[in-house]
Tab-separated table of C-alpha atoms in Angstrom:
chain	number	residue	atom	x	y	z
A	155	UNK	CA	-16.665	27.516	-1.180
A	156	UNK	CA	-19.910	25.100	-0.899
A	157	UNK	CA	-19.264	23.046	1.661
A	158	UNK	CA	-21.933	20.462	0.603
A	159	UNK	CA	-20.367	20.389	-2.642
A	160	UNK	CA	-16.712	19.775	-0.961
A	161	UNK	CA	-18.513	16.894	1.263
A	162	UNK	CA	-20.320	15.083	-1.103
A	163	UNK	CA	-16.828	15.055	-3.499
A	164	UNK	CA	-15.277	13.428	-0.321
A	165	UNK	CA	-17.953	10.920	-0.314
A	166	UNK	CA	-17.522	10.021	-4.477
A	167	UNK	CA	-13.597	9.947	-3.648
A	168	UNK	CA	-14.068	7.413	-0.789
A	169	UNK	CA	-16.687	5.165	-2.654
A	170	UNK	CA	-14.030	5.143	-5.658
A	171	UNK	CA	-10.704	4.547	-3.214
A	172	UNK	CA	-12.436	1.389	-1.794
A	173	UNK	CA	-12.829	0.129	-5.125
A	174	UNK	CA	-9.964	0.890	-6.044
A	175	UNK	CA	-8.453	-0.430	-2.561
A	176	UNK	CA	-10.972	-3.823	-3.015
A	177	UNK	CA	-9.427	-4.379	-6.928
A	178	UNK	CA	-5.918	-4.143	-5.543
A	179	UNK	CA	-6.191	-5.955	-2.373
A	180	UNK	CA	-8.184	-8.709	-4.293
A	181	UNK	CA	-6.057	-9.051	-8.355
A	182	UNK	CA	-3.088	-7.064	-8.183
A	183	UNK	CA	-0.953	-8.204	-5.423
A	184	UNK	CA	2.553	-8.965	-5.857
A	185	UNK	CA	3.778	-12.859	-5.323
A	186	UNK	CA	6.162	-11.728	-2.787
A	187	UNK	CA	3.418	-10.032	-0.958
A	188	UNK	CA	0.811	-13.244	-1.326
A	189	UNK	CA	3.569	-15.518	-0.333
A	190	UNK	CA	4.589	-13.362	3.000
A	191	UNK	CA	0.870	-13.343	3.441
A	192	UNK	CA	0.245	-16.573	3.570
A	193	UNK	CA	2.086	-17.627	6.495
A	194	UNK	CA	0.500	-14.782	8.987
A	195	UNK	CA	-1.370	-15.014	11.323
A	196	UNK	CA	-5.341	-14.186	11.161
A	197	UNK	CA	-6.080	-13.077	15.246
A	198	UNK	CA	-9.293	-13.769	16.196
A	199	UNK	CA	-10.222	-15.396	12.902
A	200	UNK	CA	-6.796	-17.761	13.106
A	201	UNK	CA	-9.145	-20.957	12.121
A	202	UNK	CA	-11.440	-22.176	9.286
A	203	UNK	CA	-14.327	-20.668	11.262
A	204	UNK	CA	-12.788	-18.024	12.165
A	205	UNK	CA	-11.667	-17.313	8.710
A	206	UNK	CA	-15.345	-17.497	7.707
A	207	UNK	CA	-16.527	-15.223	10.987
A	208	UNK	CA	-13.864	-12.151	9.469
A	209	UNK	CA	-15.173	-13.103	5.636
A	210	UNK	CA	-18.877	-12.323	6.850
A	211	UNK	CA	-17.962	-9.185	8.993
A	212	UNK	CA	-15.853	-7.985	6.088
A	213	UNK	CA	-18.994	-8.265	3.722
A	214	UNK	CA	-21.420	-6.865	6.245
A	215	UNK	CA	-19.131	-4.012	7.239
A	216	UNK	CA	-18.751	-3.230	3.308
A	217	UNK	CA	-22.548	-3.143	2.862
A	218	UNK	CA	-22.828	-1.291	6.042
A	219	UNK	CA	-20.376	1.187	4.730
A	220	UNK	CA	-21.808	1.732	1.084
A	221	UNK	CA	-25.248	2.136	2.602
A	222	UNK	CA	-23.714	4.786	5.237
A	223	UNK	CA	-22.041	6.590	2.482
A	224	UNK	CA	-25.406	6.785	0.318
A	225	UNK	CA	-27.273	7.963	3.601
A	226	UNK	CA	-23.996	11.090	3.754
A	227	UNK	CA	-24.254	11.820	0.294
A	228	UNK	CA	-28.525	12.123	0.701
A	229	UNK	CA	-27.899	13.922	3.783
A	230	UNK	CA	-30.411	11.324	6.188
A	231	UNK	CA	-29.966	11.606	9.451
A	232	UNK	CA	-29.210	7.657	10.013
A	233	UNK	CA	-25.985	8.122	7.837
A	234	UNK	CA	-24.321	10.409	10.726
A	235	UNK	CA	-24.174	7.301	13.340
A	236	UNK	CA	-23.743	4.267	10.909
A	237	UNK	CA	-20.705	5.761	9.421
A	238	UNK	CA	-19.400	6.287	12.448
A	239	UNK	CA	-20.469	2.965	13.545
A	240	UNK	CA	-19.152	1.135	10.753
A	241	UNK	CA	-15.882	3.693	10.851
A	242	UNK	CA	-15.675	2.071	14.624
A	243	UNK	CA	-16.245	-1.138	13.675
A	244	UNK	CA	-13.771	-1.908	10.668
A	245	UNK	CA	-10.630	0.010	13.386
A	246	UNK	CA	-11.732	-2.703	16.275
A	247	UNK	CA	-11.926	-5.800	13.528
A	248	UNK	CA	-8.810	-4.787	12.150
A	249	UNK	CA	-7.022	-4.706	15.625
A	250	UNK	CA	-8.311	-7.962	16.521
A	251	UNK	CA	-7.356	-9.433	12.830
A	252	UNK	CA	-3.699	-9.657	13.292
A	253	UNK	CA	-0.826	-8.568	11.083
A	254	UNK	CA	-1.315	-7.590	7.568
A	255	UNK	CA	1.108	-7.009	4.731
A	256	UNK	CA	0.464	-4.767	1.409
A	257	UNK	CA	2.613	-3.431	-1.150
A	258	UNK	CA	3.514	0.137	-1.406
A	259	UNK	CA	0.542	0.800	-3.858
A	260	UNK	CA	-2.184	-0.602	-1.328
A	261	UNK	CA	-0.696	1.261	1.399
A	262	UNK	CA	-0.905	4.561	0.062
A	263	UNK	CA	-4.334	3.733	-1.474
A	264	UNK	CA	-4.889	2.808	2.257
A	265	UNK	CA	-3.531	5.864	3.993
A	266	UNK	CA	-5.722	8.124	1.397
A	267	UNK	CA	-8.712	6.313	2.586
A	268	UNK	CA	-8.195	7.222	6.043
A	269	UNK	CA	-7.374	10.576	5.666
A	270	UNK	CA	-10.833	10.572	3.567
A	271	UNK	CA	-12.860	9.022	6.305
A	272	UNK	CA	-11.006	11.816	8.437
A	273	UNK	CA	-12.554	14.178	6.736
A	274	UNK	CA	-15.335	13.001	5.649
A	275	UNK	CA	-15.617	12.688	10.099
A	276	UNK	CA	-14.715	16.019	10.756
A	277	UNK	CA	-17.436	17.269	8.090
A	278	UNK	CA	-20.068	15.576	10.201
A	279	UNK	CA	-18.859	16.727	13.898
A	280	UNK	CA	-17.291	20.221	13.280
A	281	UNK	CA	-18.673	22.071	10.151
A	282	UNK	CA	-22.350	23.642	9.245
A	283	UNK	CA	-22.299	20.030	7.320
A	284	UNK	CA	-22.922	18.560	10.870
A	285	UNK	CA	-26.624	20.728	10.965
A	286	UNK	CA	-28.058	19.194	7.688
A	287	UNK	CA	-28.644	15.632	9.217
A	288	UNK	CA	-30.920	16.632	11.922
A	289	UNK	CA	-33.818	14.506	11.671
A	290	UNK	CA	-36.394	15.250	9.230
C-alpha cells in the first residue's frame, strides 16, 4: 500500500473529526450534559480572565493545529514539530483545564481523534513517511 496515500487520508479524517468534534461540542449537547457542565470547575482558567486566557489558547491552538495539518498533508518540514508542538500543547492545557463532561457521542468522536493523532504521530517518527519532511 502507498503509505503517503494512507497518511494524507489520516490527515482529511482528523481535519473532518475536529469539525465534527467542534459542531458537537459547540450545538448538540444534551441539557443534562450543559447543566452538569455548568457547575465545574475551569483549573487554571477558574475566573473571567482566566476563562478568556483558555478561550484564546483554544483559538490559537486550533489555528496552530489546522496550519500543522496543511504543512503534513504538503509534506514541509515545519509541519513535523508544530504538530507535535501543538499535539503537546492541547494534552498540557487540557490537564491544567480541570474536569470536563461529554456525552457518549463526543467521547467517542474524542477517542477517534486521538487514536488519529496517534497515528498520524507514529507516521511521522517510525515509517518512510518520517524521511519526506527533511528540509528542502
Amino acid at each position: 500500500m502507498d503509505l503517503e496515500k494512507i497518511f494524507k487520508n489520516f490527515i482529511i479524517a482528523d481535519l473532518i473529526f475536529i469539525v465534527i468534534f467542534i459542531v458537537n461540542e459547540f450545538f448538540y449537547q444534551s441539557e443534562e450534559v450543559s447543566t452538569i457542565s455548568d457547575q465545574l470547575s475551569f483549573g487554571i482558567f477558574d475566573s473571567e480572565t482566566g476563562a478568556l486566557l483558555g478561550f484564546g489558547f483554544f483559538v490559537i491552538l486550533l489555528i496552530l493545529y489546522l496550519i500543522s495539518l496543511f504543512l503534513l498533508y504538503r509534506f514541509m518540514s515545519f509541519g513535523k514539530p508544530l504538530f507535535t508542538f501543538v499535539i503537546i500543547a492541547i494534552l498540557l492545557v487540557s490537564i491544567f483545564s480541570g474536569p470536563t463532561i461529554s456525552t457518549a457521542l463526543g467521547s467517542v468522536i474524542d477517542s477517534i481523534e486521538y487514536i488519529i493523532e496517534g497515528a498520524i504521530l507514529t507516521f511521522l517518527y517510525f515509517t518512510p513517511i518520517k524521511d519526506k519532511f527533511k528540509s528542502q
